[in-house]
Coordinates of N, CA, C and O in Angstrom, one line a residue:
T1 N 74.6 -94.6 6.5 CA 74.3 -96.4 7.4 C 75.2 -96.5 8.5 O 77.2 -95.8 7.9
L2 N 74.9 -97.1 9.7 CA 76.0 -96.9 10.2 C 77.6 -98.0 10.4 O 77.1 -99.6 9.9
N3 N 78.3 -97.5 10.3 CA 79.2 -99.2 10.6 C 78.9 -99.7 11.6 O 79.0 -99.4 12.8
P4 N 80.6 -100.8 11.9 CA 79.9 -101.8 13.4 C 80.6 -101.0 14.4 O 80.1 -100.8 15.4
G5 N 81.1 -100.1 13.2 CA 81.9 -99.0 14.6 C 80.6 -98.2 15.6 O 81.1 -96.8 16.2
G6 N 79.7 -97.4 14.6 CA 79.0 -96.9 15.1 C 79.0 -96.3 14.2 O 78.3 -94.4 14.4
L7 N 80.0 -95.7 13.9 CA 80.2 -93.8 12.6 C 78.9 -94.4 10.8 O 79.6 -95.3 11.5
L8 N 78.5 -92.7 11.3 CA 77.6 -92.8 9.9 C 78.8 -92.9 8.6 O 79.9 -92.9 8.9
R9 N 77.9 -93.4 7.5 CA 79.7 -94.0 6.6 C 78.5 -93.1 5.6 O 77.8 -93.2 5.0
L10 N 79.7 -91.9 5.0 CA 78.9 -91.0 4.2 C 79.6 -91.9 2.6 O 81.0 -92.0 2.8
F11 N 78.7 -91.4 0.8 CA 79.6 -91.6 0.4 C 79.0 -90.0 -0.3 O 78.1 -89.3 -0.4
C12 N 80.1 -89.0 -0.7 CA 80.3 -88.1 -1.2 C 80.7 -87.9 -2.3 O 82.0 -88.4 -3.3
K13 N 80.4 -86.8 -3.4 CA 80.0 -86.6 -4.1 C 80.5 -84.7 -4.9 O 80.5 -84.5 -4.2
L14 N 82.3 -85.0 -5.2 CA 82.6 -83.8 -5.5 C 82.4 -83.5 -7.0 O 82.0 -83.8 -7.6
P15 N 83.4 -82.4 -6.6 CA 83.8 -82.2 -8.9 C 84.6 -82.8 -9.3 O 85.3 -83.6 -9.0
A16 N 83.7 -82.0 -11.3 CA 84.8 -83.6 -11.3 C 86.7 -83.1 -11.5 O 86.9 -82.1 -10.2
A17 N 87.2 -83.6 -11.6 CA 88.6 -83.6 -11.5 C 89.7 -82.5 -11.9 O 90.4 -82.2 -11.6
T18 N 89.3 -82.8 -13.3 CA 89.4 -81.9 -14.2 C 89.1 -80.6 -14.1 O 87.0 -80.5 -14.6
A19 N 90.0 -79.8 -14.7 CA 89.7 -78.4 -15.1 C 88.0 -77.9 -16.1 O 87.4 -77.7 -15.9
F20 N 88.7 -79.3 -16.9 CA 87.9 -78.4 -18.5 C 86.1 -79.4 -18.5 O 85.5 -78.8 -17.8
E21 N 86.7 -80.6 -17.6 CA 85.4 -81.6 -17.4 C 84.5 -80.6 -16.3 O 82.9 -80.9 -16.1
S22 N 85.2 -80.3 -15.2 CA 84.6 -79.7 -14.0 C 84.1 -78.4 -14.7 O 82.1 -77.9 -14.1
I23 N 84.0 -77.5 -16.1 CA 83.9 -76.7 -16.3 C 82.6 -76.6 -16.8 O 81.7 -75.7 -16.8
F24 N 83.0 -77.6 -17.8 CA 81.2 -77.9 -18.9 C 80.4 -78.6 -18.1 O 78.8 -78.0 -18.6
L25 N 80.6 -79.5 -17.4 CA 79.3 -79.4 -16.3 C 78.9 -77.8 -15.3 O 77.6 -78.5 -14.9
E26 N 79.8 -77.5 -15.2 CA 79.4 -76.3 -14.5 C 78.2 -74.7 -16.2 O 77.7 -74.8 -14.7
V27 N 78.5 -74.9 -16.7 CA 78.6 -74.5 -17.7 C 76.8 -74.9 -18.5 O 76.2 -74.4 -18.4
F28 N 76.8 -76.1 -18.8 CA 75.9 -76.0 -18.7 C 75.1 -77.0 -18.1 O 73.5 -77.0 -18.0
G29 N 75.0 -76.4 -15.8 CA 74.2 -76.4 -15.2 C 74.2 -77.9 -14.5 O 73.1 -78.6 -14.2
V30 N 74.6 -78.9 -15.0 CA 74.3 -80.3 -14.7 C 74.7 -80.6 -13.2 O 74.7 -81.0 -12.4
Y31 N 75.8 -79.5 -12.0 CA 75.6 -79.7 -10.7 C 75.4 -79.1 -10.8 O 74.2 -79.7 -9.1
A32 N 73.7 -78.3 -11.0 CA 73.2 -77.7 -10.3 C 71.8 -78.2 -10.4 O 70.9 -78.4 -9.5
N33 N 72.1 -78.9 -12.2 CA 70.5 -79.8 -12.2 C 70.0 -81.2 -11.3 O 69.3 -81.3 -9.6
E34 N 71.6 -81.4 -10.8 CA 71.9 -83.0 -9.8 C 72.0 -81.9 -8.4 O 70.6 -82.7 -7.4
V35 N 71.8 -80.9 -8.0 CA 71.8 -80.6 -6.5 C 69.7 -80.4 -6.4 O 69.9 -81.0 -5.3
R36 N 69.3 -79.4 -6.7 CA 68.0 -79.5 -7.0 C 67.8 -81.4 -7.1 O 66.4 -80.4 -6.4
F37 N 67.3 -82.2 -7.6 CA 67.0 -83.2 -7.8 C 67.6 -84.1 -5.7 O 66.0 -84.1 -5.9
Y38 N 68.5 -83.2 -5.5 CA 69.0 -84.5 -4.3 C 68.4 -83.8 -2.9 O 66.8 -83.6 -1.9
E39 N 68.2 -81.5 -3.4 CA 67.2 -81.1 -2.8 C 65.8 -81.7 -2.7 O 65.0 -81.8 -1.6
L40 N 64.9 -81.8 -3.8 CA 63.7 -82.4 -3.8 C 63.3 -83.7 -2.2 O 62.6 -84.2 -2.6
L41 N 64.5 -84.6 -3.2 CA 64.7 -85.5 -2.1 C 64.6 -85.5 -1.1 O 64.1 -86.3 -0.2
R42 N 65.5 -85.0 -0.4 CA 65.1 -83.8 1.1 C 63.6 -83.9 1.2 O 63.8 -83.3 2.9
G43 N 62.8 -83.7 0.4 CA 61.8 -82.4 0.9 C 60.3 -83.8 0.4 O 60.1 -84.8 1.1
D44 N 59.4 -83.7 -0.4 CA 58.0 -83.4 -0.6 C 58.7 -84.9 -1.6 O 57.4 -86.1 -1.6
L45 N 59.3 -84.1 -2.2 CA 59.6 -86.2 -3.3 C 60.0 -87.2 -2.5 O 59.1 -87.9 -3.3
R46 N 61.1 -87.6 -1.9 CA 61.4 -88.5 -1.0 C 59.9 -88.8 -0.4 O 59.7 -89.8 -0.6
K47 N 58.9 -88.8 0.3 CA 57.1 -89.0 0.5 C 56.3 -89.7 -0.5 O 55.4 -90.7 0.0
K48 N 56.8 -90.0 -1.7 CA 55.6 -90.5 -2.6 C 56.3 -91.4 -3.4 O 56.2 -92.1 -4.3
L49 N 58.1 -91.6 -2.8 CA 58.1 -92.9 -4.0 C 58.9 -93.7 -2.9 O 58.6 -93.2 -1.1
P50 N 58.8 -95.4 -2.9 CA 59.4 -96.0 -2.1 C 61.2 -96.0 -1.3 O 60.8 -95.4 -1.3
P51 N 60.2 -96.0 0.2 CA 61.9 -96.6 1.1 C 63.0 -96.4 0.5 O 63.0 -98.4 -0.1
K52 N 64.1 -96.2 1.4 CA 65.1 -96.7 1.1 C 65.2 -97.0 -0.8 O 66.0 -97.7 -1.1
L53 N 64.7 -97.0 -1.8 CA 64.7 -96.2 -2.9 C 66.1 -95.0 -3.7 O 66.7 -95.9 -4.2
F54 N 66.8 -94.3 -3.0 CA 67.6 -93.4 -2.6 C 68.3 -93.2 -1.4 O 67.9 -94.2 -0.7
A55 N 69.6 -92.9 -1.5 CA 70.5 -93.3 -0.4 C 69.6 -91.0 0.0 O 69.1 -90.8 -0.2
D56 N 69.8 -91.8 1.7 CA 70.0 -90.5 1.7 C 70.4 -89.8 2.9 O 71.3 -89.6 1.5
V57 N 70.0 -88.4 2.4 CA 70.4 -87.1 1.5 C 71.0 -86.2 2.3 O 70.6 -85.8 3.6
Y58 N 72.5 -85.7 3.1 CA 72.9 -85.5 4.4 C 73.3 -83.9 4.2 O 73.0 -82.8 4.7
A59 N 73.3 -83.3 3.0 CA 73.9 -82.7 2.6 C 74.8 -82.0 1.0 O 74.1 -82.6 0.3
V60 N 73.8 -81.0 0.7 CA 73.7 -80.2 -0.7 C 74.2 -78.6 -0.7 O 73.4 -78.6 0.0
E61 N 74.9 -79.2 -2.2 CA 75.3 -77.0 -1.5 C 76.5 -77.4 -3.1 O 76.7 -77.2 -3.7
E62 N 75.4 -76.4 -4.0 CA 76.7 -76.2 -5.7 C 76.4 -74.3 -5.7 O 75.3 -73.7 -5.1
K63 N 78.1 -73.8 -6.1 CA 78.1 -72.2 -5.2 C 78.6 -72.5 -6.9 O 80.4 -72.3 -6.3
R64 N 78.8 -71.7 -8.2 CA 80.3 -70.6 -8.1 C 80.4 -72.4 -9.6 O 82.4 -71.3 -8.9
G65 N 80.6 -73.4 -8.5 CA 81.6 -74.1 -9.5 C 81.8 -75.1 -9.1 O 83.1 -76.1 -7.8
R66 N 81.2 -74.6 -6.8 CA 81.7 -75.7 -6.4 C 80.7 -76.5 -5.5 O 79.2 -75.6 -5.7
F67 N 80.7 -77.4 -5.2 CA 79.0 -78.8 -4.9 C 79.8 -79.8 -4.6 O 81.1 -80.1 -4.1
V68 N 79.3 -79.9 -4.2 CA 79.3 -81.4 -3.2 C 77.7 -82.1 -2.5 O 76.4 -81.0 -2.6
L69 N 77.8 -83.1 -2.4 CA 76.9 -83.9 -2.1 C 77.1 -85.4 -0.7 O 78.6 -85.6 -1.7
A70 N 76.7 -84.7 0.0 CA 77.0 -85.8 0.7 C 75.9 -86.4 1.4 O 74.9 -86.7 2.1
L71 N 75.8 -88.0 0.7 CA 74.2 -89.8 0.7 C 74.9 -90.3 1.6 O 75.9 -90.7 1.7
E72 N 73.9 -91.1 2.0 CA 74.6 -92.3 3.2 C 75.3 -93.2 2.0 O 74.7 -93.3 0.8
D73 N 76.0 -94.3 2.2 CA 76.9 -94.4 1.8 C 76.1 -95.8 1.6 O 76.4 -96.6 2.6
V74 N 75.6 -96.5 0.3 CA 74.9 -97.6 0.3 C 74.9 -99.0 0.1 O 74.3 -99.6 0.7
V75 N 75.7 -98.2 -0.2 CA 76.6 -99.8 -0.3 C 77.0 -100.4 1.4 O 76.8 -101.9 1.6
G76 N 76.6 -100.0 3.1 CA 76.7 -100.3 4.2 C 75.6 -101.4 4.1 O 75.7 -101.8 5.2
R77 N 74.4 -100.6 3.6 CA 73.4 -101.4 4.1 C 73.6 -103.3 3.5 O 72.3 -103.6 4.7
G78 N 73.9 -103.6 3.5 CA 74.5 -105.1 2.3 C 73.6 -105.3 1.3 O 73.8 -106.9 0.9
D79 N 72.7 -104.8 1.1 CA 72.0 -106.0 0.1 C 71.9 -104.9 -1.5 O 70.7 -105.3 -2.3
V80 N 72.9 -103.7 -1.7 CA 73.0 -103.6 -3.1 C 74.3 -103.1 -3.0 O 75.9 -103.8 -2.5
S81 N 74.7 -103.7 -4.9 CA 75.4 -104.1 -4.9 C 75.5 -102.8 -6.1 O 74.3 -102.0 -7.3
F82 N 77.3 -102.8 -6.8 CA 76.8 -101.6 -8.3 C 77.9 -102.5 -9.2 O 78.8 -102.5 -9.4
P83 N 77.4 -103.6 -9.7 CA 78.0 -105.0 -11.0 C 78.3 -103.9 -12.5 O 78.4 -102.6 -12.0
K84 N 78.9 -104.4 -12.9 CA 79.9 -103.4 -14.1 C 79.1 -103.8 -14.8 O 78.9 -104.4 -15.3
V85 N 79.2 -102.7 -16.4 CA 78.3 -102.6 -17.0 C 77.8 -104.1 -17.9 O 78.0 -104.5 -18.6
D86 N 79.6 -105.2 -17.9 CA 80.1 -106.7 -19.2 C 79.5 -107.3 -17.6 O 79.3 -108.3 -18.5
S87 N 78.8 -107.5 -16.5 CA 78.4 -108.2 -15.8 C 76.5 -109.6 -15.9 O 76.6 -107.5 -16.0
P88 N 77.3 -109.7 -15.8 CA 75.6 -111.3 -16.1 C 75.1 -110.0 -15.3 O 74.8 -108.9 -14.4
H89 N 73.2 -109.7 -15.6 CA 72.4 -109.2 -15.7 C 70.8 -110.0 -14.9 O 70.0 -109.9 -16.4
P90 N 70.9 -110.7 -14.4 CA 70.4 -112.1 -13.8 C 68.6 -110.7 -14.8 O 68.3 -109.5 -14.0
P91 N 67.2 -111.7 -15.0 CA 66.2 -110.4 -15.2 C 65.0 -110.2 -13.8 O 64.7 -108.9 -13.9
E92 N 65.4 -110.4 -13.0 CA 65.0 -110.2 -11.3 C 66.1 -108.8 -10.8 O 65.2 -107.8 -10.7
R93 N 66.8 -109.0 -11.1 CA 67.7 -108.2 -11.1 C 67.3 -106.5 -11.9 O 66.9 -104.8 -11.9
V94 N 67.6 -106.9 -13.6 CA 66.4 -106.2 -14.2 C 65.0 -105.2 -13.3 O 64.7 -104.1 -14.1
R95 N 64.9 -106.0 -13.7 CA 62.7 -106.0 -13.6 C 63.0 -105.0 -12.8 O 62.3 -103.6 -12.1
A96 N 63.8 -104.6 -10.6 CA 63.8 -104.1 -10.1 C 64.8 -102.8 -10.4 O 64.1 -101.6 -9.9
V97 N 65.6 -102.6 -11.4 CA 65.8 -101.5 -11.8 C 64.6 -100.5 -12.7 O 64.3 -99.7 -12.5
L98 N 64.1 -101.3 -13.8 CA 63.2 -100.7 -14.0 C 61.7 -100.1 -12.7 O 61.7 -99.3 -12.9
D99 N 61.7 -101.6 -12.0 CA 60.1 -100.0 -11.1 C 61.1 -99.8 -10.5 O 60.0 -99.2 -10.6
A100 N 62.2 -99.7 -9.8 CA 62.2 -98.7 -9.4 C 61.9 -96.9 -9.8 O 61.9 -95.8 -9.4
Y101 N 62.8 -97.1 -11.0 CA 63.3 -96.0 -12.5 C 61.4 -96.0 -12.6 O 61.5 -94.5 -12.5
A102 N 60.6 -97.1 -12.5 CA 59.3 -96.2 -13.4 C 58.3 -95.7 -11.4 O 57.5 -94.4 -11.7
S103 N 59.1 -95.9 -10.2 CA 58.2 -95.1 -8.6 C 59.1 -93.6 -9.2 O 57.7 -93.1 -7.9
L104 N 59.7 -93.2 -9.7 CA 60.5 -92.2 -9.4 C 60.1 -91.5 -11.1 O 59.3 -90.2 -9.8
H105 N 60.0 -92.0 -11.6 CA 58.4 -90.6 -12.7 C 57.0 -90.7 -12.9 O 57.4 -90.2 -13.1
V106 N 56.9 -92.1 -12.5 CA 55.6 -91.6 -11.8 C 55.8 -90.8 -11.0 O 54.0 -90.1 -11.1
S107 N 55.6 -91.0 -9.8 CA 55.9 -90.1 -8.7 C 56.6 -88.4 -9.7 O 55.1 -87.4 -8.4
C108 N 56.2 -88.6 -10.2 CA 56.0 -87.0 -11.1 C 55.9 -87.1 -12.4 O 55.9 -85.6 -13.2
W109 N 54.7 -87.4 -12.6 CA 53.8 -87.6 -13.8 C 53.5 -86.7 -14.6 O 52.3 -86.6 -13.4
S110 N 53.7 -86.1 -15.4 CA 52.3 -84.5 -16.3 C 53.2 -83.4 -14.8 O 52.4 -82.7 -15.5
R111 N 54.1 -83.6 -13.8 CA 54.3 -82.7 -13.2 C 55.5 -82.4 -12.3 O 56.3 -82.7 -11.5
P112 N 56.2 -82.0 -13.7 CA 57.7 -82.1 -13.7 C 57.9 -81.1 -11.9 O 57.6 -79.9 -12.7
P113 N 59.0 -82.1 -12.0 CA 59.2 -80.8 -10.3 C 59.8 -79.1 -11.2 O 60.7 -79.4 -11.6
R114 N 59.9 -78.4 -10.1 CA 59.8 -77.4 -10.3 C 61.3 -77.0 -10.3 O 62.1 -77.8 -9.9
G115 N 62.5 -76.1 -11.3 CA 63.8 -76.2 -11.0 C 64.7 -77.1 -11.5 O 65.9 -77.5 -12.1
V116 N 63.9 -79.1 -12.4 CA 64.5 -79.6 -12.9 C 65.4 -79.8 -14.6 O 63.5 -79.2 -14.9
W117 N 65.9 -80.3 -15.2 CA 65.6 -79.5 -16.3 C 64.8 -79.8 -17.4 O 63.9 -81.6 -17.3
T118 N 63.8 -78.9 -17.9 CA 63.0 -78.9 -18.6 C 62.8 -78.4 -20.0 O 64.3 -78.0 -21.0
D119 N 62.2 -79.3 -21.1 CA 62.0 -78.9 -22.5 C 61.3 -77.4 -22.8 O 60.4 -77.7 -22.0
A120 N 60.3 -77.1 -24.7 CA 59.4 -76.4 -24.1 C 58.6 -77.4 -24.0 O 57.4 -76.1 -23.0
I121 N 58.2 -78.2 -24.0 CA 57.1 -78.6 -23.1 C 56.4 -78.9 -21.4 O 55.7 -78.5 -21.4
S122 N 57.4 -79.6 -21.0 CA 58.1 -79.3 -19.7 C 57.5 -77.6 -18.7 O 57.2 -78.2 -18.2
A123 N 58.6 -77.2 -19.6 CA 58.5 -76.1 -19.0 C 57.3 -75.1 -19.0 O 57.4 -74.0 -18.3
A124 N 56.1 -75.4 -20.1 CA 54.9 -74.3 -19.8 C 54.8 -75.3 -18.6 O 53.2 -74.8 -18.2
V125 N 54.5 -76.1 -18.2 CA 54.0 -77.1 -17.0 C 54.8 -76.3 -15.5 O 53.7 -75.8 -14.4
T126 N 56.6 -76.0 -16.0 CA 57.0 -76.0 -14.6 C 56.9 -74.5 -14.3 O 57.1 -73.5 -13.1
G127 N 57.0 -73.8 -15.5 CA 57.0 -72.4 -15.0 C 58.1 -71.8 -15.9 O 59.2 -72.7 -15.4
G128 N 58.6 -70.8 -16.3 CA 60.0 -70.6 -17.0 C 59.9 -70.7 -18.1 O 60.0 -71.3 -19.0
P129 N 61.9 -71.1 -18.9 CA 62.0 -71.7 -20.1 C 62.4 -72.4 -20.3 O 63.1 -73.4 -19.2
P130 N 62.3 -73.3 -21.1 CA 63.1 -74.3 -21.0 C 65.0 -75.4 -20.3 O 65.3 -73.7 -21.0
T131 N 65.1 -75.6 -19.8 CA 66.9 -75.6 -19.5 C 67.4 -77.2 -19.4 O 68.5 -76.8 -19.1
R132 N 67.0 -77.6 -20.4 CA 67.9 -78.9 -21.2 C 69.1 -78.7 -21.9 O 68.2 -78.1 -22.9
P133 N 69.6 -79.2 -21.9 CA 71.7 -78.7 -22.3 C 71.0 -79.1 -23.7 O 70.5 -80.4 -23.7
P134 N 71.7 -78.9 -24.9 CA 71.8 -79.0 -26.2 C 72.3 -80.1 -26.1 O 72.8 -81.0 -27.4
F135 N 73.2 -80.6 -25.6 CA 74.5 -81.1 -26.3 C 74.2 -82.8 -24.9 O 74.8 -84.3 -25.7
L136 N 72.8 -83.0 -25.7 CA 71.8 -84.0 -24.7 C 72.0 -85.9 -25.4 O 72.4 -86.7 -25.9
R137 N 71.9 -85.3 -26.8 CA 71.9 -86.1 -27.9 C 73.2 -85.5 -28.1 O 73.4 -87.9 -28.9
V138 N 75.1 -85.9 -27.8 CA 75.9 -85.9 -28.5 C 76.5 -87.2 -28.0 O 76.9 -87.3 -27.2
I139 N 75.7 -86.6 -26.2 CA 76.6 -88.2 -24.7 C 75.3 -89.0 -25.8 O 76.9 -90.0 -25.7
S140 N 74.9 -89.0 -25.9 CA 74.0 -90.2 -26.0 C 74.5 -91.0 -27.3 O 75.0 -91.5 -27.2
D141 N 75.2 -89.9 -28.7 CA 76.0 -90.7 -29.6 C 76.8 -91.5 -28.8 O 77.6 -92.5 -29.7
T142 N 78.2 -90.5 -28.6 CA 79.1 -90.9 -27.7 C 79.5 -92.1 -27.4 O 79.9 -92.8 -27.5
T143 N 77.9 -91.8 -26.2 CA 77.8 -92.9 -25.5 C 77.9 -94.9 -26.0 O 78.6 -95.3 -25.6
L144 N 77.1 -94.6 -27.1 CA 77.2 -95.5 -27.9 C 78.2 -95.9 -28.5 O 79.0 -97.5 -28.7
A145 N 78.7 -95.1 -29.8 CA 80.3 -95.3 -29.8 C 81.0 -95.9 -29.2 O 82.1 -97.0 -29.1
N146 N 81.0 -95.4 -28.1 CA 82.2 -96.0 -26.5 C 81.8 -97.4 -26.1 O 82.9 -98.0 -26.0
I147 N 80.9 -97.7 -26.1 CA 80.2 -98.6 -25.4 C 81.1 -100.0 -26.5 O 81.3 -100.8 -26.3
L148 N 80.2 -99.1 -27.7 CA 80.7 -100.5 -28.5 C 82.3 -100.8 -29.0 O 82.4 -102.1 -29.6
K149 N 83.1 -99.5 -29.1 CA 84.2 -99.7 -29.0 C 85.0 -100.1 -28.0 O 85.4 -101.5 -28.0
R150 N 84.6 -99.7 -26.7 CA 85.3 -100.6 -25.1 C 84.5 -102.1 -25.3 O 85.3 -103.7 -25.1
W151 N 83.7 -102.9 -25.3 CA 82.3 -103.9 -25.1 C 82.0 -104.5 -26.3 O 80.8 -104.4 -26.9
P152 N 82.6 -104.5 -27.4 CA 82.0 -104.9 -28.4 C 80.8 -105.7 -29.5 O 79.5 -105.7 -29.6
D153 N 80.5 -107.2 -28.0 CA 79.5 -108.4 -28.0 C 79.3 -107.3 -26.9 O 78.3 -109.2 -26.4
L154 N 78.7 -106.5 -26.3 CA 78.8 -106.1 -24.5 C 76.3 -106.7 -25.6 O 75.7 -107.4 -25.1
L155 N 76.5 -105.8 -26.4 CA 75.1 -105.9 -27.0 C 74.4 -106.0 -28.3 O 75.1 -106.1 -28.6
P156 N 73.4 -107.1 -28.3 CA 73.0 -107.9 -28.8 C 71.9 -106.7 -29.8 O 72.1 -106.0 -29.9
P157 N 72.9 -107.4 -31.6 CA 72.0 -106.5 -32.8 C 71.1 -105.6 -32.9 O 70.8 -104.3 -33.3
S158 N 70.0 -106.2 -32.0 CA 68.9 -105.7 -31.6 C 68.4 -104.7 -30.8 O 68.2 -103.4 -31.1
V159 N 69.4 -104.7 -29.6 CA 69.5 -103.7 -28.5 C 70.0 -102.0 -29.7 O 69.2 -100.7 -30.0
V160 N 71.3 -102.9 -30.7 CA 72.1 -101.5 -31.1 C 71.0 -101.4 -31.8 O 70.7 -100.5 -32.4
A161 N 70.5 -101.5 -32.9 CA 69.8 -100.9 -33.9 C 68.8 -100.5 -33.3 O 68.0 -98.9 -33.2
T162 N 67.8 -100.1 -32.3 CA 66.2 -100.0 -32.1 C 67.4 -98.9 -31.5 O 67.3 -97.1 -30.9
Y163 N 68.5 -98.3 -30.0 CA 69.4 -97.7 -30.2 C 69.7 -96.5 -30.9 O 69.3 -95.0 -31.3
R164 N 69.9 -96.7 -32.1 CA 70.5 -95.9 -33.2 C 69.7 -95.3 -34.1 O 69.0 -94.7 -33.8
L165 N 68.1 -96.9 -34.0 CA 66.9 -95.4 -34.2 C 66.1 -94.6 -33.6 O 66.3 -93.3 -34.2
F166 N 66.7 -94.9 -32.1 CA 66.1 -93.4 -31.1 C 67.1 -92.4 -32.0 O 66.7 -90.6 -31.6
L167 N 67.9 -92.6 -31.8 CA 69.1 -92.0 -32.2 C 68.5 -90.9 -33.2 O 68.5 -89.9 -33.9
E168 N 68.3 -91.5 -33.9 CA 68.3 -91.2 -35.2 C 66.6 -90.3 -35.3 O 66.6 -89.4 -36.0
H169 N 66.2 -90.7 -34.6 CA 64.6 -89.6 -34.5 C 64.5 -88.9 -32.8 O 63.3 -89.1 -32.3
Y170 N 65.7 -89.0 -32.3 CA 66.1 -88.0 -31.0 C 65.0 -86.3 -31.6 O 64.4 -87.1 -29.4
D171 N 64.5 -86.3 -32.4 CA 63.1 -85.0 -31.6 C 62.8 -85.1 -31.2 O 61.7 -85.1 -30.3
L172 N 61.8 -86.0 -32.7 CA 60.6 -87.1 -32.0 C 60.5 -87.4 -31.0 O 59.6 -87.7 -29.9
V173 N 61.0 -88.3 -30.4 CA 61.3 -89.1 -29.6 C 60.9 -88.1 -27.6 O 60.0 -88.7 -27.2
R174 N 62.6 -87.4 -28.0 CA 62.3 -86.2 -26.7 C 60.7 -85.2 -26.8 O 60.1 -84.9 -26.1
A175 N 59.8 -85.5 -27.8 CA 59.1 -84.2 -28.2 C 57.8 -85.5 -27.6 O 57.1 -84.9 -27.0
H176 N 58.4 -87.2 -28.0 CA 56.6 -87.4 -27.0 C 56.5 -87.6 -26.3 O 56.0 -87.6 -25.1
W177 N 57.7 -87.7 -25.2 CA 58.1 -88.1 -23.9 C 57.6 -87.2 -23.0 O 57.3 -86.6 -21.7
S178 N 57.9 -85.9 -23.8 CA 57.1 -84.6 -23.2 C 56.4 -84.6 -23.1 O 55.9 -83.3 -22.1
R179 N 55.7 -85.1 -23.4 CA 54.1 -84.3 -23.5 C 53.3 -85.0 -21.9 O 53.8 -85.6 -21.9

């Protein structure tokens, strides 16, 4: 996005600030996975998606813990907002977000792009061994606990109950999603 002075505005994503976080993200391939996703956006995947669904990608690099993404600063578009977790979410915004996620996922339905995280079922489609890190359930569990601690009244009881059912049957849900 060009600012009023005609300069290009970028959003740059760099490695985590602490050594522990950076090592964790490197060991479990989080940086590499994110880089692969944005490399896909620079190529054919972008053509399958609605225009302006994602930031333009200017630079993508990851090598042995060194990581950078240089993306369009979408705030400069003027029609983009980043609400806080406890901000109100009007139904039209929720619909727009779900439509955006659906557009991304339908573009790859039953044909995951090579290099993305895969489990045993999707790896059979892309070729190679499964690459999904084993810690995702732990992160899901921790995320719910942190949200309930920080914003105890944010989620309605029905959402908390549904999420807990998801966690209780995590492996079954993941297997179903991978079909």
